[in-house]
Short mmCIF file of C-alpha atoms in Angstrom, two decimals:
data_model
loop_
_atom_site.label_atom_id
_atom_site.label_comp_id
_atom_site.label_asym_id
_atom_site.label_seq_id
_atom_site.Cartn_x
_atom_site.Cartn_y
_atom_site.Cartn_z
CA MET A 121 -51.35 -75.12 79.90
CA LEU A 122 -48.33 -77.28 80.62
CA HIS A 123 -46.91 -79.36 77.80
CA ILE A 124 -44.20 -81.94 77.77
CA ASP A 125 -41.85 -81.41 74.85
CA ILE A 126 -39.36 -84.08 73.88
CA ALA A 127 -36.59 -83.46 71.36
CA VAL A 128 -34.32 -86.20 70.08
CA VAL A 129 -31.26 -85.99 67.82
CA LYS A 130 -29.28 -89.03 66.85
CA VAL A 131 -26.17 -89.43 64.69
CA PRO A 132 -24.12 -92.53 63.89
CA ARG A 133 -20.36 -92.49 64.46
CA TYR A 134 -18.37 -91.27 61.49
CA GLY A 135 -18.14 -93.86 58.71
CA ALA A 136 -20.90 -96.10 60.09
CA SER A 137 -24.01 -96.63 57.99
CA GLU A 138 -26.27 -96.66 61.02
CA SER A 139 -26.22 -95.87 64.71
CA GLY A 140 -25.89 -98.79 67.15
CA ASP A 141 -28.19 -96.93 69.53
CA THR A 142 -31.92 -97.58 69.48
CA LEU A 143 -34.40 -95.00 70.70
CA GLU A 144 -38.15 -95.44 70.86
CA VAL A 145 -40.89 -93.21 72.23
CA ILE A 146 -44.21 -94.77 73.19
CA GLU A 147 -47.42 -93.65 74.78
CA ARG A 148 -47.98 -95.08 78.26
CA PRO A 149 -51.28 -96.95 78.67
CA GLY A 150 -52.16 -94.96 81.81
CA GLY A 151 -51.35 -91.63 80.12
CA GLY A 152 -48.01 -90.00 79.39
CA LEU A 153 -44.95 -91.04 77.44
CA SER A 154 -41.86 -93.18 77.82
CA VAL A 155 -38.57 -92.78 76.01
CA VAL A 156 -36.40 -95.91 75.84
CA LEU A 157 -32.74 -95.40 74.91
CA VAL A 158 -30.42 -98.37 74.44
CA ASP A 159 -26.74 -98.38 73.51
CA GLY A 160 -25.68 -101.90 72.49
CA GLN A 161 -22.15 -103.12 73.23
CA GLY A 162 -19.80 -102.93 70.23
CA SER A 163 -20.57 -101.25 66.94
CA GLY A 164 -22.22 -101.76 63.58
CA ARG A 165 -24.96 -104.25 62.81
CA GLY A 166 -24.28 -106.43 65.87
CA ALA A 167 -24.69 -103.52 68.28
CA LYS A 168 -27.80 -102.39 66.42
CA THR A 169 -29.42 -105.82 66.55
CA LEU A 170 -28.73 -106.04 70.27
CA SER A 171 -30.06 -102.56 71.07
CA ASN A 172 -33.13 -103.17 68.92
CA LEU A 173 -33.86 -106.43 70.74
CA ILE A 174 -33.58 -104.77 74.16
CA ALA A 175 -35.66 -101.73 73.16
CA THR A 176 -38.35 -103.97 71.67
CA ARG A 177 -38.78 -105.98 74.87
CA ALA A 178 -38.79 -102.83 76.97
CA ILE A 179 -41.45 -100.99 74.95
CA SER A 180 -43.66 -104.09 74.70
CA GLN A 181 -43.74 -104.41 78.48
CA LEU A 182 -44.16 -100.67 79.09
CA LYS A 183 -47.10 -100.61 76.65
CA ASP A 184 -48.66 -103.48 78.58
CA GLY A 185 -48.52 -101.34 81.73
CA ALA A 186 -45.49 -102.84 83.48
CA ARG A 187 -43.68 -100.47 85.86
CA ASP A 188 -40.42 -98.93 84.61
CA GLY A 189 -38.20 -100.48 87.29
CA ILE A 190 -39.66 -103.93 86.69
CA VAL A 191 -39.19 -103.55 82.94
CA ALA A 192 -35.51 -102.63 83.40
CA ARG A 193 -34.96 -105.72 85.57
CA ALA A 194 -36.90 -108.07 83.29
CA VAL A 195 -34.98 -106.87 80.24
CA HIS A 196 -31.71 -107.30 82.11
CA ASP A 197 -32.68 -110.83 83.18
CA TYR A 198 -33.57 -111.66 79.59
CA LEU A 199 -30.26 -110.44 78.21
CA TYR A 200 -28.29 -112.08 81.02
CA THR A 201 -30.10 -115.39 80.51
CA TYR A 202 -29.88 -115.63 76.74
CA ARG A 203 -26.41 -114.13 76.27
CA MET A 204 -25.08 -115.77 79.43
CA GLY A 205 -23.46 -112.62 80.79
CA GLN A 206 -21.45 -112.13 77.60
CA ALA A 207 -23.29 -109.14 76.14
CA SER A 208 -24.01 -105.77 77.72
CA ALA A 209 -26.06 -102.73 76.86
CA THR A 210 -26.95 -99.49 78.56
CA LEU A 211 -30.63 -98.83 79.13
CA ASN A 212 -32.31 -95.55 80.04
CA ILE A 213 -36.06 -95.21 80.46
CA LEU A 214 -37.40 -91.67 80.77
CA SER A 215 -41.11 -91.61 81.61
CA ILE A 216 -43.56 -88.78 81.93
CA ASP A 217 -46.37 -90.36 83.88
CA PHE A 218 -49.61 -88.38 83.82
CA ALA A 219 -51.21 -90.71 86.36
CA SER A 220 -48.69 -89.78 89.06
CA GLY A 221 -47.83 -86.31 87.70
CA SER A 222 -44.15 -87.16 87.75
CA LEU A 223 -41.11 -87.60 85.57
CA ARG A 224 -39.00 -90.70 86.19
CA VAL A 225 -35.59 -91.73 84.94
CA SER A 226 -34.57 -95.40 85.28
CA ARG A 227 -30.92 -95.69 84.45
CA ASN A 228 -28.70 -98.72 83.79
CA ASN A 229 -25.87 -96.64 82.43
CA PRO A 230 -22.59 -95.33 83.85
CA ALA A 231 -23.22 -92.11 81.88
CA PRO A 232 -25.03 -89.52 84.00
CA PHE A 233 -28.04 -87.39 83.15
CA PHE A 234 -28.79 -83.78 84.00
CA VAL A 235 -31.76 -81.97 85.47
CA LEU A 236 -32.12 -78.26 84.67
CA SER A 237 -34.56 -76.26 86.70
CA ALA A 238 -34.75 -72.59 87.74
CA GLU A 239 -31.12 -71.58 87.06
CA GLN A 240 -29.89 -74.77 88.65
CA VAL A 241 -28.15 -77.77 87.10
CA GLN A 242 -28.20 -81.06 88.89
CA LEU A 243 -25.92 -83.92 87.85
CA HIS A 244 -27.25 -87.42 88.43
CA ASN A 245 -24.19 -89.58 88.56
CA GLU A 246 -25.17 -92.24 91.08
CA PRO A 247 -23.21 -95.45 90.39
CA SER A 248 -25.12 -97.52 87.81
CA THR A 249 -24.19 -100.60 85.78
CA PRO A 250 -25.23 -101.61 82.28
CA ILE A 251 -27.57 -104.58 81.88
CA GLY A 252 -26.54 -108.08 80.81
CA LEU A 253 -23.27 -108.71 82.67
CA TYR A 254 -24.00 -109.63 86.29
CA PRO A 255 -26.94 -111.29 88.04
CA SER A 256 -29.68 -109.14 89.63
CA THR A 257 -28.70 -105.80 88.10
CA ARG A 258 -31.14 -103.04 89.09
CA PRO A 259 -31.74 -99.61 87.65
CA VAL A 260 -31.09 -96.38 89.54
CA ILE A 261 -34.45 -94.60 89.65
CA THR A 262 -34.89 -90.84 90.03
CA GLU A 263 -38.36 -89.35 90.36
CA LEU A 264 -39.18 -85.66 89.94
CA ALA A 265 -42.45 -83.71 90.14
CA LEU A 266 -43.53 -82.15 86.82
CA HIS A 267 -43.25 -78.36 86.95
CA SER A 268 -42.80 -75.58 84.43
CA GLY A 269 -39.18 -74.97 83.47
CA LEU A 270 -38.00 -78.49 84.29
CA GLN A 271 -35.62 -79.93 81.68
CA ILE A 272 -33.98 -83.34 81.57
CA VAL A 273 -30.92 -84.04 79.42
CA MET A 274 -30.19 -87.72 78.77
CA PHE A 275 -27.71 -89.22 76.29
CA THR A 276 -25.50 -92.13 75.30
CA ASP A 277 -21.80 -91.97 76.20
CA GLY A 278 -20.85 -90.86 72.67
CA LEU A 279 -21.75 -87.33 73.73
CA LEU A 280 -19.26 -87.41 76.60
CA LYS A 281 -16.51 -88.63 74.27
CA ALA A 282 -16.88 -85.72 71.83
CA GLY A 283 -13.55 -83.98 71.40
CA GLU A 284 -11.63 -86.65 73.33
CA ARG A 285 -9.50 -87.47 70.31
CA TYR A 286 -8.37 -83.86 70.10
CA GLY A 287 -7.77 -83.49 73.82
CA VAL A 288 -10.78 -81.27 74.42
CA ASP A 289 -13.75 -81.92 76.66
CA MET A 290 -17.50 -81.32 76.27
CA GLU A 291 -17.59 -79.90 79.82
CA LEU A 292 -21.24 -80.71 79.72
CA GLY A 293 -21.99 -79.55 83.27
CA ASN A 294 -20.48 -76.12 82.66
CA TYR A 295 -22.14 -75.83 79.29
CA LEU A 296 -25.56 -76.62 80.74
CA ALA A 297 -24.99 -74.26 83.68
CA GLY A 298 -24.40 -71.47 81.17
CA TRP A 299 -27.30 -72.46 78.92
CA ARG A 300 -30.02 -69.85 78.47
CA SER A 301 -32.68 -70.24 75.83
CA GLU A 302 -35.53 -67.87 75.15
CA SER A 303 -36.91 -70.21 72.52
CA ASP A 304 -40.58 -71.25 72.51
CA ASP A 305 -39.25 -74.72 71.96
CA PRO A 306 -36.48 -75.10 74.56
CA ALA A 307 -36.19 -78.88 74.14
CA THR A 308 -35.28 -78.68 70.45
CA ALA A 309 -33.05 -75.64 70.99
CA LEU A 310 -31.01 -77.43 73.65
CA ALA A 311 -30.79 -80.77 71.81
CA GLU A 312 -29.57 -79.03 68.64
CA ALA A 313 -27.09 -76.89 70.59
CA LEU A 314 -25.60 -79.98 72.24
CA LEU A 315 -25.32 -81.79 68.90
CA ASN A 316 -23.64 -78.77 67.31
CA ARG A 317 -21.17 -78.48 70.13
CA ALA A 318 -20.32 -82.20 69.99
CA MET A 319 -19.89 -82.05 66.22
CA GLU A 320 -17.64 -79.02 66.49
CA LEU A 321 -15.39 -80.73 69.06
CA ASP A 322 -15.28 -83.91 66.96
CA ARG A 323 -14.70 -81.89 63.76
CA ASN A 324 -17.84 -83.45 62.26
CA GLU A 325 -16.45 -86.97 62.59
CA PRO A 326 -17.87 -88.39 65.83
CA THR A 327 -15.92 -91.38 67.18
CA ASP A 328 -19.04 -92.97 68.65
CA ASP A 329 -22.80 -93.01 68.07
CA ILE A 330 -24.41 -90.01 69.75
CA SER A 331 -28.04 -89.89 70.89
CA ILE A 332 -29.38 -86.91 72.81
CA VAL A 333 -32.80 -86.66 74.46
CA VAL A 334 -34.11 -83.45 76.00
CA ALA A 335 -37.47 -83.41 77.79
CA ALA A 336 -38.85 -80.01 78.82
CA VAL A 337 -41.98 -78.99 80.70
CA VAL A 338 -43.25 -75.87 78.95
CA GLY A 339 -46.21 -73.55 79.58
CA ARG A 340 -47.97 -72.88 76.29
CA THR A 341 -51.45 -71.92 75.13
CA SER A 342 -52.86 -74.54 72.81
CA PRO A 343 -56.35 -73.98 71.44
CA HIS A 344 -57.07 -77.60 70.53
CA ARG A 345 -55.26 -79.67 73.14
CA ALA A 346 -53.50 -81.25 70.19
CA ARG A 347 -50.66 -83.74 70.48
CA ARG A 348 -47.97 -83.27 67.89
CA MET A 349 -45.05 -85.30 66.65
CA THR A 350 -42.54 -84.85 63.87
CA VAL A 351 -39.91 -87.30 62.71
CA SER A 352 -37.20 -86.66 60.13
CA VAL A 353 -34.88 -89.47 59.04
CA PRO A 354 -32.39 -89.55 56.16
CA ILE A 355 -33.32 -92.31 53.74
CA GLU A 356 -30.48 -94.74 53.22
CA ARG A 357 -30.15 -98.26 52.06
CA ILE A 358 -28.92 -100.40 54.91
CA ILE A 359 -26.01 -102.23 53.34
CA GLU A 360 -25.77 -105.14 55.72
CA CYS A 361 -29.37 -106.22 55.26
CA HIS A 362 -30.51 -109.81 55.15
CA GLU A 363 -30.34 -111.52 51.80
CA ASP A 364 -34.11 -111.47 51.38
CA GLY A 365 -34.43 -108.01 52.91
CA GLY A 366 -35.54 -106.46 49.63
CA ASN A 367 -38.61 -108.60 49.34
CA GLY A 368 -40.73 -107.37 52.17
CA VAL A 369 -44.28 -107.15 50.84
CA GLY A 370 -46.35 -108.84 53.49
CA ASP A 371 -48.67 -110.77 51.31
CA MET B 512 -30.14 -86.20 50.31
CA LEU B 513 -33.64 -87.63 50.62
CA HIS B 514 -35.33 -87.57 54.00
CA ILE B 515 -38.57 -89.04 55.16
CA ASP B 516 -40.54 -86.54 57.23
CA ILE B 517 -43.50 -87.67 59.28
CA ALA B 518 -45.88 -85.21 60.93
CA VAL B 519 -48.65 -86.26 63.28
CA VAL B 520 -51.42 -84.20 64.88
CA LYS B 521 -53.98 -85.73 67.17
CA VAL B 522 -56.96 -84.22 69.01
CA PRO B 523 -59.63 -85.88 71.16
CA ARG B 524 -63.30 -85.27 70.40
CA TYR B 525 -64.76 -82.27 72.19
CA GLY B 526 -65.41 -82.93 75.87
CA ALA B 527 -63.34 -86.12 76.05
CA SER B 528 -60.30 -86.21 78.30
CA GLU B 529 -58.31 -88.32 75.88
CA SER B 530 -58.44 -89.58 72.31
CA GLY B 531 -59.60 -93.16 71.69
CA ASP B 532 -57.09 -93.39 68.84
CA THR B 533 -53.61 -94.78 69.48
CA LEU B 534 -50.69 -93.86 67.27
CA GLU B 535 -47.17 -95.20 67.62
CA VAL B 536 -44.07 -94.70 65.48
CA ILE B 537 -41.29 -97.28 65.69
CA GLU B 538 -38.01 -97.91 63.96
CA ARG B 539 -38.03 -101.03 61.75
CA PRO B 540 -35.31 -103.55 62.59
CA GLY B 541 -34.20 -103.74 58.94
CA GLY B 542 -34.08 -99.94 58.60
CA GLY B 543 -36.89 -97.43 58.18
CA LEU B 544 -39.96 -96.55 60.18
CA SER B 545 -43.49 -97.79 60.74
CA VAL B 546 -46.48 -95.75 61.87
CA VAL B 547 -49.30 -97.73 63.47
CA LEU B 548 -52.67 -95.96 63.77
CA VAL B 549 -55.58 -97.63 65.55
CA ASP B 550 -59.10 -96.30 66.09
CA GLY B 551 -60.89 -98.42 68.69
CA GLN B 552 -64.64 -98.96 68.48
CA GLY B 553 -66.68 -96.71 70.77
CA SER B 554 -65.31 -93.81 72.78
CA GLY B 555 -63.61 -92.92 76.05
CA ARG B 556 -61.48 -95.20 78.16
CA GLY B 557 -62.86 -98.42 76.62
CA ALA B 558 -61.94 -97.37 73.09
CA LYS B 559 -58.54 -96.19 74.28
CA THR B 560 -57.79 -99.47 76.07
CA LEU B 561 -58.76 -101.41 72.95
CA SER B 562 -56.70 -99.27 70.56
CA ASN B 563 -53.72 -99.38 72.92
CA LEU B 564 -53.91 -103.18 73.10
CA ILE B 565 -54.01 -103.50 69.31
CA ALA B 566 -51.22 -100.98 68.72
CA THR B 567 -49.03 -102.69 71.33
CA ARG B 568 -49.30 -106.08 69.67
CA ALA B 569 -48.69 -104.58 66.24
CA ILE B 570 -45.54 -102.65 67.20
CA SER B 571 -44.11 -105.60 69.17
CA GLN B 572 -44.37 -107.82 66.10
CA LEU B 573 -43.10 -105.16 63.67
CA LYS B 574 -40.09 -104.54 65.92
CA ASP B 575 -39.40 -108.28 65.86
CA GLY B 576 -39.22 -108.10 62.06
CA ALA B 577 -42.64 -109.53 61.12
CA ARG B 578 -43.98 -108.36 57.75
CA ASP B 579 -46.69 -105.69 57.81
CA GLY B 580 -49.39 -107.82 56.18
CA ILE B 581 -48.74 -110.70 58.56
CA VAL B 582 -48.87 -108.35 61.54
CA ALA B 583 -52.25 -106.97 60.43
CA ARG B 584 -53.65 -110.50 60.15
CA ALA B 585 -52.17 -111.71 63.43
CA VAL B 586 -53.55 -108.70 65.27
CA HIS B 587 -56.96 -109.25 63.68
CA ASP B 588 -56.92 -112.93 64.66
CA TYR B 589 -56.00 -111.98 68.22
CA LEU B 590 -58.84 -109.47 68.54
CA TYR B 591 -61.32 -111.83 66.86
CA THR B 592 -60.30 -114.71 69.13
CA TYR B 593 -60.34 -112.91 72.46
CA ARG B 594 -63.32 -110.63 71.86
CA MET B 595 -65.21 -113.29 69.91
CA GLY B 596 -66.12 -111.00 67.02
CA GLN B 597 -67.74 -108.48 69.37
CA ALA B 598 -65.13 -105.68 69.17
CA SER B 599 -63.76 -103.91 66.13
CA ALA B 600 -61.00 -101.44 65.43
CA THR B 601 -59.49 -99.86 62.36
CA LEU B 602 -55.79 -100.48 61.79
CA ASN B 603 -53.46 -98.63 59.42
CA ILE B 604 -49.77 -99.45 59.14
CA LEU B 605 -47.65 -97.00 57.15
CA SER B 606 -44.11 -98.26 56.65
CA ILE B 607 -41.08 -96.67 55.08
CA ASP B 608 -38.87 -99.64 54.41
CA PHE B 609 -35.25 -98.73 53.68
CA ALA B 610 -34.40 -102.34 52.80
CA SER B 611 -36.81 -102.38 49.85
CA GLY B 612 -36.74 -98.61 49.18
CA SER B 613 -40.51 -98.46 49.32
CA LEU B 614 -43.41 -96.99 51.19
CA ARG B 615 -46.21 -99.36 52.13
CA VAL B 616 -49.70 -98.78 53.49
CA SER B 617 -51.57 -101.74 55.02
CA ARG B 618 -55.13 -100.70 55.64
CA ASN B 619 -57.94 -102.32 57.62
CA ASN B 620 -60.10 -99.25 57.53
CA PRO B 621 -63.07 -98.13 55.42
CA ALA B 622 -61.58 -94.59 55.49
CA PRO B 623 -59.34 -93.98 52.46
CA PHE B 624 -55.86 -92.50 52.29
CA PHE B 625 -54.35 -90.12 49.76
CA VAL B 626 -51.13 -90.09 47.77
CA LEU B 627 -49.86 -86.69 46.56
CA SER B 628 -47.15 -86.68 43.96
CA ALA B 629 -46.16 -84.23 41.18
CA GLU B 630 -49.39 -82.20 41.00
CA GLN B 631 -51.46 -85.35 41.22
CA VAL B 632 -53.74 -86.60 43.96
CA GLN B 633 -54.60 -90.26 44.13
CA LEU B 634 -57.42 -91.55 46.33
CA HIS B 635 -56.98 -95.06 47.73
CA ASN B 636 -60.47 -96.17 48.53
CA GLU B 637 -60.31 -99.90 47.80
CA PRO B 638 -62.91 -101.73 49.93
CA SER B 639 -61.40 -102.56 53.32
CA THR B 640 -62.89 -103.84 56.57
CA PRO B 641 -61.88 -103.13 60.18
CA ILE B 642 -60.30 -105.92 62.20
CA GLY B 643 -62.05 -108.01 64.84
CA LEU B 644 -65.49 -108.71 63.37
CA TYR B 645 -65.25 -111.51 60.80
CA PRO B 646 -62.90 -114.47 60.36
CA SER B 647 -59.84 -114.16 58.09
CA THR B 648 -59.90 -110.39 57.58
CA ARG B 649 -56.94 -109.21 55.49
CA PRO B 650 -55.46 -105.76 54.98
CA VAL B 651 -55.46 -103.92 51.66
CA ILE B 652 -51.79 -103.30 50.88
CA THR B 653 -50.49 -100.50 48.64
CA GLU B 654 -46.81 -100.25 47.82
CA LEU B 655 -45.11 -97.19 46.34
CA ALA B 656 -41.50 -96.45 45.38
CA LEU B 657 -39.85 -93.72 47.48
CA HIS B 658 -39.24 -90.58 45.42
CA SER B 659 -38.84 -86.89 46.11
CA GLY B 660 -42.16 -85.04 46.37
CA LEU B 661 -44.19 -88.08 47.41
CA GLN B 662 -46.67 -87.36 50.21
CA ILE B 663 -49.06 -89.73 51.96
CA VAL B 664 -52.05 -88.49 53.95
CA MET B 665 -53.58 -91.01 56.34
CA PHE B 666 -56.17 -90.38 59.07
CA THR B 667 -58.93 -91.76 61.26
CA ASP B 668 -62.54 -91.23 60.18
CA GLY B 669 -62.98 -88.27 62.55
CA LEU B 670 -61.33 -86.11 59.89
CA LEU B 671 -63.97 -87.07 57.30
CA LYS B 672 -66.78 -86.23 59.75
CA ALA B 673 -65.56 -82.68 60.37
CA GLY B 674 -68.37 -80.21 59.61
CA GLU B 675 -70.98 -82.96 59.20
CA ARG B 676 -73.04 -81.59 62.06
CA TYR B 677 -73.27 -78.23 60.32
CA GLY B 678 -74.03 -79.69 56.90
CA VAL B 679 -70.60 -78.89 55.43
CA ASP B 680 -68.02 -81.28 54.07
CA MET B 681 -64.22 -81.48 54.36
CA GLU B 682 -64.05 -82.14 50.57
CA LEU B 683 -60.69 -83.63 51.33
CA GLY B 684 -59.92 -84.67 47.74
CA ASN B 685 -60.54 -81.17 46.40
CA TYR B 686 -58.63 -79.59 49.24
CA LEU B 687 -55.60 -81.79 48.65
CA ALA B 688 -55.78 -81.23 44.87
CA GLY B 689 -55.54 -77.49 45.53
CA TRP B 690 -52.80 -77.83 48.15
CA ARG B 691 -49.52 -76.07 47.40
CA SER B 692 -46.86 -75.67 50.03
CA GLU B 693 -43.49 -74.04 49.58
CA SER B 694 -42.54 -74.94 53.13
CA ASP B 695 -39.22 -76.65 53.93
CA ASP B 696 -41.28 -78.92 56.08
CA PRO B 697 -44.23 -79.92 53.89
CA ALA B 698 -45.39 -82.77 56.16
CA THR B 699 -45.96 -80.49 59.16
CA ALA B 700 -47.45 -77.73 56.97
CA LEU B 701 -50.03 -80.10 55.48
CA ALA B 702 -50.91 -81.85 58.77
CA GLU B 703 -51.48 -78.49 60.49
CA ALA B 704 -53.50 -77.14 57.56
CA LEU B 705 -55.78 -80.19 57.65
CA LEU B 706 -56.27 -79.89 61.42
CA ASN B 707 -57.07 -76.19 61.12
CA ARG B 708 -59.59 -76.83 58.38
CA ALA B 709 -61.28 -79.61 60.36
CA MET B 710 -61.41 -77.44 63.48
CA GLU B 711 -62.91 -74.57 61.53
CA LEU B 712 -65.65 -76.76 60.08
CA ASP B 713 -66.38 -78.27 63.49
CA ARG B 714 -66.26 -74.82 65.15
CA ASN B 715 -63.49 -76.09 67.45
CA GLU B 716 -65.68 -78.83 68.88
CA PRO B 717 -64.84 -82.00 66.95
CA THR B 718 -67.51 -84.71 67.19
CA ASP B 719 -64.97 -87.51 66.97
CA ASP B 720 -61.29 -88.13 67.73
CA ILE B 721 -59.13 -86.89 64.85
CA SER B 722 -55.66 -88.24 64.07
CA ILE B 723 -53.78 -87.09 60.97
CA VAL B 724 -50.51 -88.53 59.67
CA VAL B 725 -48.59 -86.99 56.78
CA ALA B 726 -45.45 -88.67 55.46
CA ALA B 727 -43.37 -86.73 52.91
CA VAL B 728 -40.21 -87.59 51.00
CA VAL B 729 -38.13 -84.42 50.98
CA GLY B 730 -34.75 -83.53 49.44
CA ARG B 731 -32.67 -81.68 52.03
CA THR B 732 -28.99 -81.10 52.74
CA SER B 733 -28.09 -82.38 56.18
CA PRO B 734 -24.47 -82.06 57.29
CA HIS B 735 -24.61 -84.73 60.00
CA ARG B 736 -27.02 -87.37 58.69
CA ALA B 737 -28.90 -86.76 61.92
CA ARG B 738 -32.24 -88.31 62.78
CA ARG B 739 -34.56 -85.96 64.56
CA MET B 740 -37.79 -86.29 66.46
CA THR B 741 -39.94 -83.90 68.44
CA VAL B 742 -43.00 -84.70 70.51
CA SER B 743 -45.30 -82.20 72.22
CA VAL B 744 -48.14 -83.41 74.43
CA PRO B 745 -50.39 -81.40 76.78
CA ILE B 746 -49.97 -82.65 80.35
CA GLU B 747 -53.25 -83.75 81.83
CA ARG B 748 -54.33 -85.97 84.64
CA ILE B 749 -56.19 -88.93 83.23
CA ILE B 750 -59.34 -89.00 85.31
CA GLU B 751 -60.36 -92.57 84.71
CA CYS B 752 -57.07 -94.04 85.89
CA HIS B 753 -56.81 -97.22 87.90
CA GLU B 754 -57.09 -96.87 91.64
CA ASP B 755 -53.41 -97.56 92.16
CA GLY B 756 -52.40 -95.53 89.10
CA GLY B 757 -50.79 -92.82 91.19
CA ASN B 758 -48.28 -95.13 92.74
CA GLY B 759 -46.10 -96.02 89.85
CA VAL B 760 -42.52 -95.99 91.13
CA GLY B 761 -41.12 -99.24 89.90
CA ASP B 762 -39.20 -100.27 92.91
#
């Protein structure tokens, strides 16, 4: 039976208490999943607040059944209206839509994404602009049929910048072209390998927030048709919290 | 360094194409995570639509920073208003709140939850009613300080019914009291063990949707302060989709 496996790794830039990227995964109301990845302009708490705001509006609309391309435009219009073209963010929506049997990437992001499939690596680098800056921004939409062996690699631009400070390059295309994994869990294997490589090039001090998403279509026998999810997050006190942030009991 | 690990397993009842339960995990805007688990009244597509609607409203409000207890009430009021007391659902919100350093369970569910900590198992069975049926329903809120070794086990009532048809009982309290795991990943180990036990008792044909959530506070060295997530979902065509469900390209 075919499964969709999604693996996410996410690190803040060196010295920052939290990543300015926001990533959410939700179940689509018609069946399937959507991953929303937002990189807010700037850094620190301001970037985080912005990316959280954008991601929140996007997932609310997706959960209500709105189409991905419409969501990307509506979220852009919202940001453009309320921040008057002064704030930008990148927005990627990766959807696995069981109703149409397809995988869809809606991209408002100059950073590309990659499609791996049967020994082939495809770079999707079509010109795309972030949301928030100019009127009527649209996403670039790529649709692919779900088939065994398909892998999508999507990320924020922090990954591309790894090693830049030391004059070395991720050479992501070459790396992916040479990637072979015999793992039962290819999505996690690839996401971890990419993080390790980025960390090596940045000598463990990334200059920007890095978020990596790998989605893989995997054949696997599963006796119970179970859905599974695991999340692991380091517990840390957010320093720049609101003054009354420590008093959150909802009663 | 302390990490919060969350493991989720979810199976539909035997013969159903999808579970009527909806489970979403979101990042809290002030830091931390919330898990929203909804079991909609009835079964099949109707139950799923209801639980999706409730979960959507809950996560939208949580992402906007609303307090858990307020969210539970607002969602109840919404359901009660629009379905005029004719539809019910159970709602559990499990939050790990980094701002307050606490773990919080808001429960509108007759089914209990368990707290495991230092060789001790605590049953939380305080009387609690589902949302949607009566005016002014409130959640039962339990707050716990985050500390290493803490584990929370939360589920929909399908887990309690496992084996009922064959006159056997999950004896969940006893099982958890006897639970010892030396795994590096205690949340996943416990969630899988509970699913296996339920499936055994139900002879692989569960009579109700089962969703299990285990949250564990784990000490672990992590060089990169990375956040990680994995999702694995069997790909299936949803049969009862809308007529135009197959035409989802958002352009």
